[in-house]
Short mmCIF file of C-alpha atoms in Angstrom, two decimals:
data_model
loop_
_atom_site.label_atom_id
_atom_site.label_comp_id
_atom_site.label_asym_id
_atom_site.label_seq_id
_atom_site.Cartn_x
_atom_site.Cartn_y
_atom_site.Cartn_z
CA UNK A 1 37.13 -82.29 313.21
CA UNK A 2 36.56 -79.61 310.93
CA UNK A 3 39.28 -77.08 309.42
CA UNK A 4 39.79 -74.01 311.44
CA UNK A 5 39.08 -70.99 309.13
CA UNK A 6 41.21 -67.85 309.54
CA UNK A 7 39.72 -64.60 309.50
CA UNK A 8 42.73 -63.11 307.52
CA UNK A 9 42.77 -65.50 304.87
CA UNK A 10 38.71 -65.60 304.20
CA UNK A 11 39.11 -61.40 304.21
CA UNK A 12 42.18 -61.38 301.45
CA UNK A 13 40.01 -64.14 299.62
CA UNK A 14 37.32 -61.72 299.73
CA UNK A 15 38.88 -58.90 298.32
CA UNK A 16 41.22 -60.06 296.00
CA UNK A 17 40.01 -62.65 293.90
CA UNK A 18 36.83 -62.58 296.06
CA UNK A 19 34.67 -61.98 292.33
CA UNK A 20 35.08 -65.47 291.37
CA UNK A 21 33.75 -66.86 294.90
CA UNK A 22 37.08 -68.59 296.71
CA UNK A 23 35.82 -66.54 299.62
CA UNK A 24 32.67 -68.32 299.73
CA UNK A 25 34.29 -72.03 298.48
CA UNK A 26 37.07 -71.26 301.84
CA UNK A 27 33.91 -70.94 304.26
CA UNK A 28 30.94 -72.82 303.34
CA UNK A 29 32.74 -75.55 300.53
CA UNK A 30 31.37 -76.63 297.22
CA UNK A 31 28.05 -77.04 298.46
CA UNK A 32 27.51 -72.90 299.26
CA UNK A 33 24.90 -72.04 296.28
CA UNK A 34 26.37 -68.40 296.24
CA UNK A 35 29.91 -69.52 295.52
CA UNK A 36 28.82 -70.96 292.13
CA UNK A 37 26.80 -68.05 291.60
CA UNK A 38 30.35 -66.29 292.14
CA UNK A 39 32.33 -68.42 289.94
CA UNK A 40 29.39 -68.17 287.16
CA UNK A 41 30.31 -64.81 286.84
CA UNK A 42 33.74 -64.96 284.66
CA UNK A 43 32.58 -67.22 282.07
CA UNK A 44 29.26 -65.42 281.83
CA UNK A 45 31.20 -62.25 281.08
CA UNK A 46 33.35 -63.98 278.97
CA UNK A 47 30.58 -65.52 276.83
CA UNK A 48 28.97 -62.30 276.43
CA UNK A 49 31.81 -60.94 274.98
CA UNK A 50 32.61 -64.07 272.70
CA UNK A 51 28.66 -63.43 271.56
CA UNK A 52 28.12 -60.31 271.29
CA UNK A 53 31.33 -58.80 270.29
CA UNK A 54 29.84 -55.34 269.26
CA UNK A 55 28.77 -54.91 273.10
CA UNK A 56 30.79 -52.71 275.27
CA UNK A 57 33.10 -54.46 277.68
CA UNK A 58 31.61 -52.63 280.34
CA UNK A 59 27.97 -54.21 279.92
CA UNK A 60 29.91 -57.40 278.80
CA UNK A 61 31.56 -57.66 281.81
CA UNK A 62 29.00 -56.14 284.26
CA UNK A 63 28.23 -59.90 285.84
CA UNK A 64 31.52 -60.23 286.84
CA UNK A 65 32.29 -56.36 288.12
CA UNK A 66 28.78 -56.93 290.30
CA UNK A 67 29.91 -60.24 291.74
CA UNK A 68 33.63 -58.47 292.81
CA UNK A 69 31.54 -55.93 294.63
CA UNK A 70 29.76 -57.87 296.61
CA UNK A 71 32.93 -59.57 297.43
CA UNK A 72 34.55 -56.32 298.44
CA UNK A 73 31.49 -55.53 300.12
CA UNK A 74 31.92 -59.25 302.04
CA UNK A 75 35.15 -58.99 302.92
CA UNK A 76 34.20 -55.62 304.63
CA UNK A 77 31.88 -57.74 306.93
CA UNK A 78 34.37 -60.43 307.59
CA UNK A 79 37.05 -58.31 308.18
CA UNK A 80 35.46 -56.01 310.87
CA UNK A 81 33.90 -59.35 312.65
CA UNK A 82 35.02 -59.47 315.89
CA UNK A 83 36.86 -62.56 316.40
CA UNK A 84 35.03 -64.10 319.36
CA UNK A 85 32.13 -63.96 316.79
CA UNK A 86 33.87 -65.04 314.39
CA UNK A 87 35.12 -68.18 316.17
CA UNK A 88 31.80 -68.96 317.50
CA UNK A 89 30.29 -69.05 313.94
CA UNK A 90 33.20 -70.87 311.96
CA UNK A 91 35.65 -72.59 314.30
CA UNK A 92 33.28 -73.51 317.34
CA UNK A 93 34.09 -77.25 316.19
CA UNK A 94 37.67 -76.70 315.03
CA UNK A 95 39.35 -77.11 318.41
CA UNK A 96 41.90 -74.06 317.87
CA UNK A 97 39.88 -71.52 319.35
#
Protein backbone atom coordinates (compact mmCIF):
# COMPACT_ATOMS: atom_id res chain seq x y z
CA UNK A 1 0.00 0.00 0.00
CA UNK A 2 1.52 3.11 -0.88
CA UNK A 3 2.50 6.11 1.59
CA UNK A 4 -0.19 8.63 2.07
CA UNK A 5 1.26 12.07 1.04
CA UNK A 6 0.21 15.15 3.01
CA UNK A 7 -0.64 18.20 1.36
CA UNK A 8 1.07 20.33 4.13
CA UNK A 9 4.23 18.67 4.11
CA UNK A 10 4.68 18.45 0.03
CA UNK A 11 3.66 22.54 0.20
CA UNK A 12 6.49 23.45 3.07
CA UNK A 13 8.83 21.07 0.93
CA UNK A 14 7.97 23.20 -1.88
CA UNK A 15 8.72 26.38 -0.58
CA UNK A 16 11.38 25.98 1.66
CA UNK A 17 13.99 23.90 0.44
CA UNK A 18 11.71 23.22 -2.58
CA UNK A 19 15.05 24.56 -5.02
CA UNK A 20 16.87 21.45 -4.49
CA UNK A 21 13.72 19.15 -5.49
CA UNK A 22 12.58 17.27 -1.95
CA UNK A 23 9.19 18.46 -3.12
CA UNK A 24 9.35 16.48 -6.15
CA UNK A 25 11.57 13.31 -4.43
CA UNK A 26 8.27 13.44 -1.46
CA UNK A 27 5.68 12.94 -4.45
CA UNK A 28 6.87 11.13 -7.38
CA UNK A 29 10.36 9.30 -5.63
CA UNK A 30 13.76 8.96 -7.17
CA UNK A 31 12.48 8.03 -10.37
CA UNK A 32 10.66 11.81 -11.07
CA UNK A 33 13.18 13.18 -13.93
CA UNK A 34 12.40 16.81 -12.67
CA UNK A 35 13.56 16.15 -9.13
CA UNK A 36 17.14 15.51 -10.38
CA UNK A 37 16.83 18.31 -12.59
CA UNK A 38 16.06 20.13 -9.10
CA UNK A 39 18.83 18.74 -7.17
CA UNK A 40 21.29 19.45 -10.31
CA UNK A 41 20.82 22.85 -9.60
CA UNK A 42 23.16 23.47 -6.33
CA UNK A 43 26.16 21.83 -7.54
CA UNK A 44 25.76 23.40 -10.96
CA UNK A 45 25.81 26.79 -9.26
CA UNK A 46 28.40 25.77 -7.16
CA UNK A 47 30.70 24.61 -9.99
CA UNK A 48 30.20 27.72 -11.80
CA UNK A 49 31.43 29.58 -9.14
CA UNK A 50 34.45 27.17 -8.34
CA UNK A 51 35.17 27.78 -12.39
CA UNK A 52 34.64 30.83 -13.11
CA UNK A 53 35.40 32.76 -10.07
CA UNK A 54 35.46 36.25 -11.82
CA UNK A 55 31.59 35.65 -12.64
CA UNK A 56 29.05 37.40 -10.59
CA UNK A 57 27.28 35.28 -8.02
CA UNK A 58 24.17 36.30 -9.42
CA UNK A 59 24.77 34.62 -12.99
CA UNK A 60 26.75 31.94 -10.96
CA UNK A 61 23.99 31.08 -9.10
CA UNK A 62 21.10 31.78 -11.55
CA UNK A 63 20.47 27.70 -12.00
CA UNK A 64 19.76 27.37 -8.64
CA UNK A 65 17.61 30.85 -8.00
CA UNK A 66 15.45 29.52 -11.31
CA UNK A 67 14.93 26.05 -9.90
CA UNK A 68 13.66 27.76 -6.22
CA UNK A 69 11.16 29.63 -8.31
CA UNK A 70 9.63 27.15 -9.84
CA UNK A 71 9.43 25.53 -6.53
CA UNK A 72 7.73 28.54 -5.02
CA UNK A 73 5.75 28.68 -7.99
CA UNK A 74 4.83 24.65 -7.23
CA UNK A 75 4.09 24.91 -3.96
CA UNK A 76 1.56 27.69 -4.98
CA UNK A 77 -0.28 24.91 -7.01
CA UNK A 78 -0.11 22.32 -4.34
CA UNK A 79 -1.06 24.42 -1.74
CA UNK A 80 -4.32 25.89 -3.26
CA UNK A 81 -5.30 22.11 -4.51
CA UNK A 82 -8.34 21.28 -3.16
CA UNK A 83 -7.97 18.30 -1.12
CA UNK A 84 -10.55 15.96 -2.66
CA UNK A 85 -8.27 16.52 -5.73
CA UNK A 86 -5.58 16.18 -4.11
CA UNK A 87 -6.46 12.79 -2.57
CA UNK A 88 -7.73 11.49 -5.74
CA UNK A 89 -4.35 12.16 -7.48
CA UNK A 90 -1.82 11.08 -4.63
CA UNK A 91 -3.53 9.02 -1.93
CA UNK A 92 -6.37 7.22 -4.03
CA UNK A 93 -4.29 3.94 -3.09
CA UNK A 94 -3.11 5.01 0.36
CA UNK A 95 -6.19 3.91 2.29
CA UNK A 96 -6.28 7.17 4.63
CA UNK A 97 -8.45 9.12 2.59
Amino acid sequence: MPAHKNKTFATFLAVIPGGIGLHRFYLAGARDFWAWVHAAALPLSLLLMASRPDMPTLFALLPLIVSALVALLAGLVIGLTPDEKWDAQYNATSGRN
